[in-house]
C-alpha cells in the first residue's frame, strides 16, 4: 500500500476485499507498547513529587491534570490549523510523519522534565509533562484512525484493540523494569524508597524515556512497511465548530484557574472546617468545568443538526455523542483506578494499606490488558471456531501473565485468584457480543454499571472484585467508541479523530470530582459517579447504532 486515504463509506462487515497490512500494523503496535511502557514512569513520578515537594493528594493530582489537559490543547491546535489553513495537518503530513513528529516533540518534553528536576521546580515538571503529552496527542490523533485504515473498516475495532492490548502489556511490565532501573530490585516499591529517591535517579529515568522516544521515532522513520498515510483532500469550513471549541476552552480556563491556584494553599495545619470549605470550593469549579463540556457539546450538536454549514466533522451526530463518550470513558477508567487505593483503606474493605493495595491496583490495570487481548483476536484472519477457542483461552493466559508478573515482583496475589470468575463473565460477554462494536459497547457498559452498583451495595471481597471488574468493562470501550464515532466521516476522519483525542480531557476532570465527592458522601458511595458514566456509555451504544443505520452504515451485520 503506497498510501492510505480515508474511507468515505464503511464496507459491509463481511467484506474480505481489504486485506490487513500486517507489516504496518506490527510497526504501529510497537509504538502502542511504547506508550504503555513510558506511562509506567508516572507510577514512580507521582508519589515521588508528592513526597519531595510535600504535596497533598489534590496537589499531586495536578500531574494527571496537566497530562490530560495537554491532550485537549494539542488536538485543539491541530483542528485550529486545519480551520485556518484549509488542510488537515495530520492529513498533510501523513500518519507516518505525524507519529514521528509527535515522538520527537515528546522527546523535547522529556528534556524539559530533566531541566525542571535539576531546577527543583514542581511547576517546571508539570510543564515538561504537559509537553510530553502534547506529543502523545499528535501521535494518537494519527495512530487511532491509522490502525482502523490498515484493513477492513468493519474490523478496525479489533486492530485498535490489538494496539491497546500491547499497550497494556507495556504498562504491566513497565513498573518492574522501572523498579529494577531505579532501585535494583523487582520487589514492590515502598513509600520510604520513593521518598528517599534521589534527583539523579529521576534524571536517569527521564533521560532513558527521552532516548526511547527518539528510538521509536527512528523505528518509524526507517520502516518501509509503514505507508505514508497522506490525505491531500481539502477540508471544509468548520469555523462554527472552532468557535464553539474556543468558547469551551475559554470557559474551561475560567473554571480551571481557581482550581490551579488553590494547589499552593497549605492545608497541613488547617482545621477540618477549612479543609471542607476548600474541598467545596474546588468541587464547584470542577463541576462547572464538567457542565461546560456537556452543554457546549450538546448545543453544538443540536445547532449542527439544524444547519450543518461551518460545523465540519461536528455535523455528524455520532461524532458529537462520541466526543462525550470518550470524555466519560477516560474519566471513569482513570477515576476507578485513582480512587481504588483510598477505597481499600476503609474498614469494610479490610483496612488495606497503600503498599498492600498494590496487587489490587495492578489487577485493575491488568484487567484492561485481559479485555484488550481478547478483543484483538478478530484482527487476525482466523476461522470462526478458532476465534471462539481463542476468546476463551487468551483472557485466561492474560490473567495468568498478570498473576505471574506480579508474583515475580513479590506481590501477594493469593487474594485475587478467584477474580478469574470475573474474567469468565467477560469471556461470556465477548461471545455474546460477536465482534459487533455497538453491541459490545452496550453489553460492557451495562455490565460496568451493574458491577459498580454491586460494589456500592456490598463490601469485602465481593465489592472489591466488582470494582476491579470495572477494568474488564473499560478494556474494549475505547476502540468501540472510536470506530463508531468516526464511521462515515470520510475526509473529516482525522478532524473527527482530533476532536475525540481532545476529550481525553475527561481524565483530568471526572477523577477529581469523584475524589472531592468522597469527602461528602464517603469514598465507597462516591462510585455512583462511575455508575452514571457507564450509564451514558450504554446509552451511546444504543443511540449510535440507530444514527449509523439512518446513514446506511451497519457494523452489526452477521459475519
mmCIF file with all atom_site columns, N, CA and C in Angstrom, residues 21-29 146 150 220 223 225-227:
data_model
loop_
_atom_site.group_PDB
_atom_site.id
_atom_site.type_symbol
_atom_site.label_atom_id
_atom_site.label_alt_id
_atom_site.label_comp_id
_atom_site.label_asym_id
_atom_site.label_entity_id
_atom_site.label_seq_id
_atom_site.pdbx_PDB_ins_code
_atom_site.Cartn_x
_atom_site.Cartn_y
_atom_site.Cartn_z
_atom_site.occupancy
_atom_site.B_iso_or_equiv
_atom_site.pdbx_formal_charge
_atom_site.auth_seq_id
_atom_site.auth_comp_id
_atom_site.auth_asym_id
_atom_site.auth_atom_id
_atom_site.pdbx_PDB_model_num
ATOM 1  N N  . UNK A 1 21  ? -2.893 -4.852 6.466  1.00 0.00 ? 21  UNK A N  1
ATOM 2  C CA . UNK A 1 21  ? -1.457 -4.613 6.276  1.00 0.00 ? 21  UNK A CA 1
ATOM 3  C C  . UNK A 1 21  ? -0.745 -4.964 7.588  1.00 0.00 ? 21  UNK A C  1
ATOM 4  N N  . UNK A 1 22  ? -0.399 -6.249 7.730  1.00 0.00 ? 22  UNK A N  1
ATOM 5  C CA . UNK A 1 22  ? 0.176  -6.715 8.995  1.00 0.00 ? 22  UNK A CA 1
ATOM 6  C C  . UNK A 1 22  ? 1.565  -6.130 9.257  1.00 0.00 ? 22  UNK A C  1
ATOM 7  N N  . UNK A 1 23  ? 2.310  -5.837 8.195  1.00 0.00 ? 23  UNK A N  1
ATOM 8  C CA . UNK A 1 23  ? 3.631  -5.247 8.395  1.00 0.00 ? 23  UNK A CA 1
ATOM 9  C C  . UNK A 1 23  ? 3.542  -3.886 9.058  1.00 0.00 ? 23  UNK A C  1
ATOM 10 N N  . UNK A 1 24  ? 2.674  -3.025 8.509  1.00 0.00 ? 24  UNK A N  1
ATOM 11 C CA . UNK A 1 24  ? 2.488  -1.693 9.098  1.00 0.00 ? 24  UNK A CA 1
ATOM 12 C C  . UNK A 1 24  ? 1.861  -1.798 10.477 1.00 0.00 ? 24  UNK A C  1
ATOM 13 N N  . UNK A 1 25  ? 0.919  -2.733 10.644 1.00 0.00 ? 25  UNK A N  1
ATOM 14 C CA . UNK A 1 25  ? 0.271  -2.910 11.941 1.00 0.00 ? 25  UNK A CA 1
ATOM 15 C C  . UNK A 1 25  ? 1.274  -3.342 13.005 1.00 0.00 ? 25  UNK A C  1
ATOM 16 N N  . UNK A 1 26  ? 2.223  -4.188 12.618 1.00 0.00 ? 26  UNK A N  1
ATOM 17 C CA . UNK A 1 26  ? 3.247  -4.625 13.561 1.00 0.00 ? 26  UNK A CA 1
ATOM 18 C C  . UNK A 1 26  ? 4.119  -3.476 14.031 1.00 0.00 ? 26  UNK A C  1
ATOM 19 N N  . UNK A 1 27  ? 4.513  -2.607 13.096 1.00 0.00 ? 27  UNK A N  1
ATOM 20 C CA . UNK A 1 27  ? 5.322  -1.444 13.468 1.00 0.00 ? 27  UNK A CA 1
ATOM 21 C C  . UNK A 1 27  ? 4.526  -0.497 14.362 1.00 0.00 ? 27  UNK A C  1
ATOM 22 N N  . UNK A 1 28  ? 3.258  -0.291 13.999 1.00 0.00 ? 28  UNK A N  1
ATOM 23 C CA . UNK A 1 28  ? 2.404  0.590  14.809 1.00 0.00 ? 28  UNK A CA 1
ATOM 24 C C  . UNK A 1 28  ? 2.212  0.030  16.209 1.00 0.00 ? 28  UNK A C  1
ATOM 25 N N  . UNK A 1 29  ? 2.136  -1.300 16.310 1.00 0.00 ? 29  UNK A N  1
ATOM 26 C CA . UNK A 1 29  ? 1.934  -1.939 17.612 1.00 0.00 ? 29  UNK A CA 1
ATOM 27 C C  . UNK A 1 29  ? 3.105  -1.674 18.555 1.00 0.00 ? 29  UNK A C  1
ATOM 28 N N  . UNK A 1 146 ? -5.256 5.501  11.846 1.00 0.00 ? 146 UNK A N  1
ATOM 29 C CA . UNK A 1 146 ? -4.277 4.741  11.065 1.00 0.00 ? 146 UNK A CA 1
ATOM 30 C C  . UNK A 1 146 ? -4.525 3.249  11.225 1.00 0.00 ? 146 UNK A C  1
ATOM 31 N N  . UNK A 1 150 ? -5.870 0.324  8.218  1.00 0.00 ? 150 UNK A N  1
ATOM 32 C CA . UNK A 1 150 ? -4.958 -0.714 7.718  1.00 0.00 ? 150 UNK A CA 1
ATOM 33 C C  . UNK A 1 150 ? -5.674 -2.022 7.392  1.00 0.00 ? 150 UNK A C  1
ATOM 34 N N  . UNK A 1 220 ? 10.024 4.193  13.196 1.00 0.00 ? 220 UNK A N  1
ATOM 35 C CA . UNK A 1 220 ? 9.001  4.561  12.232 1.00 0.00 ? 220 UNK A CA 1
ATOM 36 C C  . UNK A 1 220 ? 9.624  5.152  10.965 1.00 0.00 ? 220 UNK A C  1
ATOM 37 N N  . UNK A 1 223 ? 11.221 2.404  8.781  1.00 0.00 ? 223 UNK A N  1
ATOM 38 C CA . UNK A 1 223 ? 10.389 1.262  8.406  1.00 0.00 ? 223 UNK A CA 1
ATOM 39 C C  . UNK A 1 223 ? 9.762  1.485  7.036  1.00 0.00 ? 223 UNK A C  1
ATOM 40 N N  . UNK A 1 225 ? 7.725  -0.686 5.751  1.00 0.00 ? 225 UNK A N  1
ATOM 41 C CA . UNK A 1 225 ? 6.422  -1.344 5.760  1.00 0.00 ? 225 UNK A CA 1
ATOM 42 C C  . UNK A 1 225 ? 5.287  -0.374 6.067  1.00 0.00 ? 225 UNK A C  1
ATOM 43 N N  . UNK A 1 226 ? 5.621  0.760  6.669  1.00 0.00 ? 226 UNK A N  1
ATOM 44 C CA . UNK A 1 226 ? 4.586  1.701  7.093  1.00 0.00 ? 226 UNK A CA 1
ATOM 45 C C  . UNK A 1 226 ? 4.278  2.674  5.967  1.00 0.00 ? 226 UNK A C  1
ATOM 46 N N  . UNK A 1 227 ? 3.042  2.695  5.446  1.00 0.00 ? 227 UNK A N  1
ATOM 47 C CA . UNK A 1 227 ? 2.675  3.640  4.384  1.00 0.00 ? 227 UNK A CA 1
ATOM 48 C C  . UNK A 1 227 ? 2.617  5.061  4.925  1.00 0.00 ? 227 UNK A C  1
#
